[in-house]
Every structure is written in structure tokens, then in C-alpha cells.
């Protein structure tokens, strides 16, 4: 997917990325204050989110879905679903796609259903119930992802501005976090660039057999 000129630059990216990486590695750094800061920030951004950013945000997920498969059918949990800019793409592969987001201001602008207003640090989702967890510029809570994913499921990670995105986390950090959260199972990843963004798809390669 070509990257046209004019890629936006976001302020304070280095600090945001450090925090995103720390959350992936040590979820205890995420506190109630972190959640309140997200709610405050997206209350400001929500009214202009689609108009200012809608045109490019789905490029990486479309490419990930086209090239990152094969996909296991079933349900999908979309973390940080926001106003739903990538949800329609996800619905071409999975059903249902359950959107989870912390910001009521983003969620009320999201035309898709079902939607859950919740913190992804504690997903209101059953164990082993999702064929995919998709994070489009949201946080990684690795233990929660491992808990809700079916053993053959996939984590799909997208950053619409790639390594310039505030929530960008390197694929090796994602894989290490998933490995640590799944008691040493190893995870394979494929990654690519698409437009201004990047994506990675991570799957377990070896699994410890569950107790009988
Ligand atoms: C950068 S926006 C991306 C929205 C959408 N995925 C898109 O691509 O347009 C990040 C979204 O993640 C949500 N978010 C951030 N932290 C979250 C958390 N801990 N649990 C649930 N949602 C969260 C924010 O409220 C926001 O809607």
C-alpha cells in the first residue's frame, strides 16, 4: 500500500510510546489515573476524530486482513474501537465484532454494535472465546488478550501512523509480552507497512496442553 506525502506528525510521541511499551510489559503501570486521562483526552478529540483522521486510519487493517491470514472464523474483540473507523473491515472476517472502549465520547459516535464501555485492562469477555483480538492504536494488556483468545486465535495489532503513532509498540515487545502472559508459549509474528501505518499479526506457535 503506497504511502502518499503528507503523513501527519503527532506531538509528544516519544513519551506516549514509552508508556505504551511499559503497559505492554508491566500492566500494573496502568492505573485509574491513566484511565481518567484517556477519558479526558478523547472527550476533546472525539468531536473532530472522524473528520480529521478518518481518511487514513483503515489502511493498515485492510492490508492486515488481506495478507495476514488465514483467519479463524468466529468472534472478534476490538479493543479501543473508538468511533468505529476500522470496525466495518473487521466485520468482513469475523462475526460478531465486539467493540470495547473506555471513552463514552468516542463510543457514542460509533455506529456499530455490539459496543461495551469498559477498560481493556479488565475485559468483560469470557475466557477462550475470541477468534481474534484486534487493537487499532489502543493499549496491549497481554494477560487479558491471552485469556480471551482461543488457543488458535490471533492478535491483530495496527498503528495507523506506524512508528510515528503514539500507541506504537514494536512487534518484538508485543511477542515478548504475550509469551510472558501465556506462561512461556512462543508466539510467531508477521508484520508489514501499509500506507502511513504498520500492522502485526501474532499467533501461538507452541502451546502447553491444558490440563484434562
Ligand atoms: C487512537 S484511538 C483509536 C480509535 C480507533 N481504533 C481508530 O482507529 O480510529 C484509541 C482508542 O482507544 C481507547 N482506549 C484507550 N485506552 C483504553 C483502555 N484501557 N480500554 C479501552 N479503550 C481504551 C480510547 O478511548 C480511544 O477511543
Short mmCIF file of C-alpha atoms in Angstrom, two decimals, residues 8-204:
data_model
loop_
_atom_site.label_atom_id
_atom_site.label_comp_id
_atom_site.label_asym_id
_atom_site.label_seq_id
_atom_site.Cartn_x
_atom_site.Cartn_y
_atom_site.Cartn_z
CA UNK A 8 0.79 13.72 9.99
CA UNK A 9 3.19 14.11 12.92
CA UNK A 10 1.86 13.86 16.45
CA UNK A 11 3.28 15.81 19.39
CA UNK A 12 4.74 14.00 22.39
CA UNK A 13 5.08 10.71 20.55
CA UNK A 14 8.24 9.51 22.32
CA UNK A 15 6.69 9.78 25.78
CA UNK A 16 3.41 8.14 24.69
CA UNK A 17 5.29 5.28 23.05
CA UNK A 18 7.38 4.68 26.16
CA UNK A 19 4.20 4.45 28.20
CA UNK A 20 2.53 2.13 25.66
CA UNK A 21 5.55 -0.17 25.82
CA UNK A 22 5.60 -0.14 29.63
CA UNK A 23 1.91 -1.05 29.76
CA UNK A 24 2.59 -3.99 27.42
CA UNK A 25 5.45 -5.17 29.62
CA UNK A 26 4.09 -4.34 33.08
CA UNK A 27 0.32 -3.80 33.11
CA UNK A 28 0.44 -2.62 36.74
CA UNK A 29 1.70 0.77 35.49
CA UNK A 30 -1.85 1.30 34.16
CA UNK A 31 -3.87 2.96 36.94
CA UNK A 32 -7.26 4.60 37.43
CA UNK A 33 -5.49 7.90 36.74
CA UNK A 34 -4.33 6.53 33.36
CA UNK A 35 -7.91 5.61 32.52
CA UNK A 36 -9.18 9.05 33.54
CA UNK A 37 -6.54 10.71 31.37
CA UNK A 38 -7.71 8.68 28.34
CA UNK A 39 -11.32 9.66 29.02
CA UNK A 40 -10.34 13.35 29.29
CA UNK A 41 -8.19 13.27 26.16
CA UNK A 42 -10.79 11.57 23.97
CA UNK A 43 -13.57 13.85 25.21
CA UNK A 44 -11.58 16.60 23.48
CA UNK A 45 -10.69 14.62 20.36
CA UNK A 46 -13.95 12.79 19.72
CA UNK A 47 -15.93 15.61 18.04
CA UNK A 48 -13.30 16.01 15.30
CA UNK A 49 -11.84 12.47 15.20
CA UNK A 50 -13.54 11.17 12.04
CA UNK A 51 -13.31 14.43 10.10
CA UNK A 52 -9.60 14.89 10.76
CA UNK A 53 -8.35 11.29 10.87
CA UNK A 54 -10.95 9.12 9.24
CA UNK A 55 -9.41 9.08 5.78
CA UNK A 56 -6.27 7.07 6.60
CA UNK A 57 -6.97 5.00 9.70
CA UNK A 58 -8.29 1.88 7.96
CA UNK A 59 -5.37 1.44 5.52
CA UNK A 60 -3.28 -0.89 7.71
CA UNK A 61 -6.14 -3.07 8.94
CA UNK A 62 -7.39 -3.63 5.38
CA UNK A 63 -3.92 -4.75 4.37
CA UNK A 64 -3.54 -6.90 7.50
CA UNK A 65 -6.81 -8.67 6.74
CA UNK A 66 -5.81 -9.19 3.11
CA UNK A 67 -2.31 -10.52 3.82
CA UNK A 68 -2.08 -11.58 7.48
CA UNK A 69 -4.43 -14.58 7.36
CA UNK A 70 -5.62 -17.29 7.17
CA UNK A 71 -8.19 -16.34 9.76
CA UNK A 72 -10.08 -18.49 12.15
CA UNK A 73 -13.78 -17.58 11.90
CA UNK A 74 -15.75 -16.66 15.00
CA UNK A 75 -15.98 -13.65 17.21
CA UNK A 76 -13.61 -10.72 17.41
CA UNK A 77 -12.93 -8.31 20.27
CA UNK A 78 -11.89 -4.88 19.04
CA UNK A 79 -10.01 -3.01 21.75
CA UNK A 80 -10.07 0.79 21.53
CA UNK A 81 -12.86 0.65 18.95
CA UNK A 82 -13.37 4.40 19.23
CA UNK A 83 -15.75 5.79 16.62
CA UNK A 84 -15.62 2.54 14.65
CA UNK A 85 -13.34 3.59 11.81
CA UNK A 86 -11.89 0.09 11.36
CA UNK A 87 -14.87 -1.97 12.54
CA UNK A 88 -16.53 -2.38 9.15
CA UNK A 89 -13.36 -4.02 7.82
CA UNK A 90 -13.28 -6.44 10.75
CA UNK A 91 -16.90 -7.44 10.08
CA UNK A 92 -15.86 -8.81 6.68
CA UNK A 93 -13.97 -11.59 8.52
CA UNK A 94 -15.49 -12.05 11.99
CA UNK A 95 -18.96 -12.10 13.44
CA UNK A 96 -19.75 -10.70 15.92
CA UNK A 97 -17.19 -7.92 16.31
CA UNK A 98 -17.50 -6.65 19.87
CA UNK A 99 -16.09 -3.16 20.30
CA UNK A 100 -14.60 -2.22 23.66
CA UNK A 101 -13.68 1.34 24.55
CA UNK A 102 -13.17 3.44 27.63
CA UNK A 103 -14.38 6.74 26.21
CA UNK A 104 -18.11 7.38 26.16
CA UNK A 105 -17.46 10.34 23.87
CA UNK A 106 -15.88 8.06 21.25
CA UNK A 107 -18.38 5.21 21.71
CA UNK A 108 -21.45 7.40 21.26
CA UNK A 109 -20.18 8.32 17.79
CA UNK A 110 -19.66 4.65 16.85
CA UNK A 111 -22.48 3.35 14.62
CA UNK A 112 -21.58 -0.33 15.09
CA UNK A 113 -22.92 -2.79 17.63
CA UNK A 114 -22.28 -4.51 19.98
CA UNK A 115 -20.22 -1.99 21.92
CA UNK A 116 -19.04 -2.19 25.51
CA UNK A 117 -17.89 0.78 27.55
CA UNK A 118 -15.04 -0.78 29.53
CA UNK A 119 -11.37 -0.67 30.34
CA UNK A 120 -9.43 -3.25 28.31
CA UNK A 121 -7.29 -3.83 31.42
CA UNK A 122 -10.23 -5.97 32.59
CA UNK A 123 -12.12 -7.19 29.57
CA UNK A 124 -15.74 -8.17 30.18
CA UNK A 125 -15.26 -11.16 27.88
CA UNK A 126 -15.24 -14.93 28.60
CA UNK A 127 -12.02 -16.97 28.58
CA UNK A 128 -11.07 -18.66 25.28
CA UNK A 129 -13.98 -17.09 23.44
CA UNK A 130 -12.47 -14.91 20.69
CA UNK A 131 -11.04 -15.99 17.35
CA UNK A 132 -9.29 -12.62 17.17
CA UNK A 133 -8.43 -9.64 19.30
CA UNK A 134 -7.80 -6.51 17.25
CA UNK A 135 -6.11 -3.43 18.67
CA UNK A 136 -6.16 -0.39 16.41
CA UNK A 137 -3.96 2.14 18.21
CA UNK A 138 -5.08 1.06 21.64
CA UNK A 139 -3.23 -0.45 24.59
CA UNK A 140 -1.92 -4.00 24.94
CA UNK A 141 -2.99 -5.78 28.10
CA UNK A 142 -1.29 -9.05 27.26
CA UNK A 143 -2.75 -11.18 30.04
CA UNK A 144 -6.27 -10.18 29.06
CA UNK A 145 -5.60 -10.86 25.38
CA UNK A 146 -4.22 -14.31 26.18
CA UNK A 147 -7.15 -15.04 28.48
CA UNK A 148 -9.91 -14.25 25.98
CA UNK A 149 -8.23 -15.60 22.83
CA UNK A 150 -8.95 -19.14 21.68
CA UNK A 151 -5.69 -21.06 21.55
CA UNK A 152 -5.59 -20.88 17.76
CA UNK A 153 -6.72 -17.26 17.69
CA UNK A 154 -4.72 -14.22 16.57
CA UNK A 155 -3.84 -10.81 17.93
CA UNK A 156 -4.02 -8.21 15.16
CA UNK A 157 -2.11 -5.06 16.07
CA UNK A 158 -2.35 -1.90 13.93
CA UNK A 159 -0.79 1.54 14.20
CA UNK A 160 -2.30 3.90 11.65
CA UNK A 161 0.80 6.15 11.74
CA UNK A 162 3.25 3.27 12.15
CA UNK A 163 6.32 4.10 14.20
CA UNK A 164 5.04 7.69 14.40
CA UNK A 165 1.89 6.63 16.26
CA UNK A 166 1.51 7.48 19.95
CA UNK A 167 0.48 3.86 20.67
CA UNK A 168 3.16 2.22 18.54
CA UNK A 169 4.78 -0.81 20.16
CA UNK A 170 7.48 -2.83 18.44
CA UNK A 171 6.42 -6.29 17.35
CA UNK A 172 9.15 -8.00 19.39
CA UNK A 173 7.84 -6.26 22.52
CA UNK A 174 4.30 -7.44 21.71
CA UNK A 175 5.54 -11.02 21.21
CA UNK A 176 7.58 -11.00 24.44
CA UNK A 177 4.59 -9.66 26.40
CA UNK A 178 2.30 -12.37 25.00
CA UNK A 179 4.91 -15.02 25.70
CA UNK A 180 5.28 -13.88 29.33
CA UNK A 181 1.50 -13.73 29.75
CA UNK A 182 0.96 -17.24 28.42
CA UNK A 183 3.45 -18.98 30.69
CA UNK A 184 6.12 -19.35 28.08
CA UNK A 185 4.15 -20.32 24.98
CA UNK A 186 6.01 -18.98 21.99
CA UNK A 187 4.35 -16.57 19.57
CA UNK A 188 5.06 -16.06 15.90
CA UNK A 189 4.52 -12.72 14.22
CA UNK A 190 4.21 -11.35 10.73
CA UNK A 191 4.43 -7.59 10.25
CA UNK A 192 4.20 -5.12 7.40
CA UNK A 193 3.87 -1.47 6.48
CA UNK A 194 0.73 -0.19 4.78
CA UNK A 195 0.20 3.42 3.79
CA UNK A 196 1.37 5.54 6.72
CA UNK A 197 0.81 2.67 9.10
CA UNK A 198 2.09 -0.69 10.23
CA UNK A 199 0.43 -3.91 11.35
CA UNK A 200 1.44 -7.15 13.03
CA UNK A 201 -0.42 -10.43 13.44
CA UNK A 202 0.68 -12.67 16.30
CA UNK A 203 -0.24 -16.31 16.87
CA UNK A 204 0.88 -19.02 19.28
#
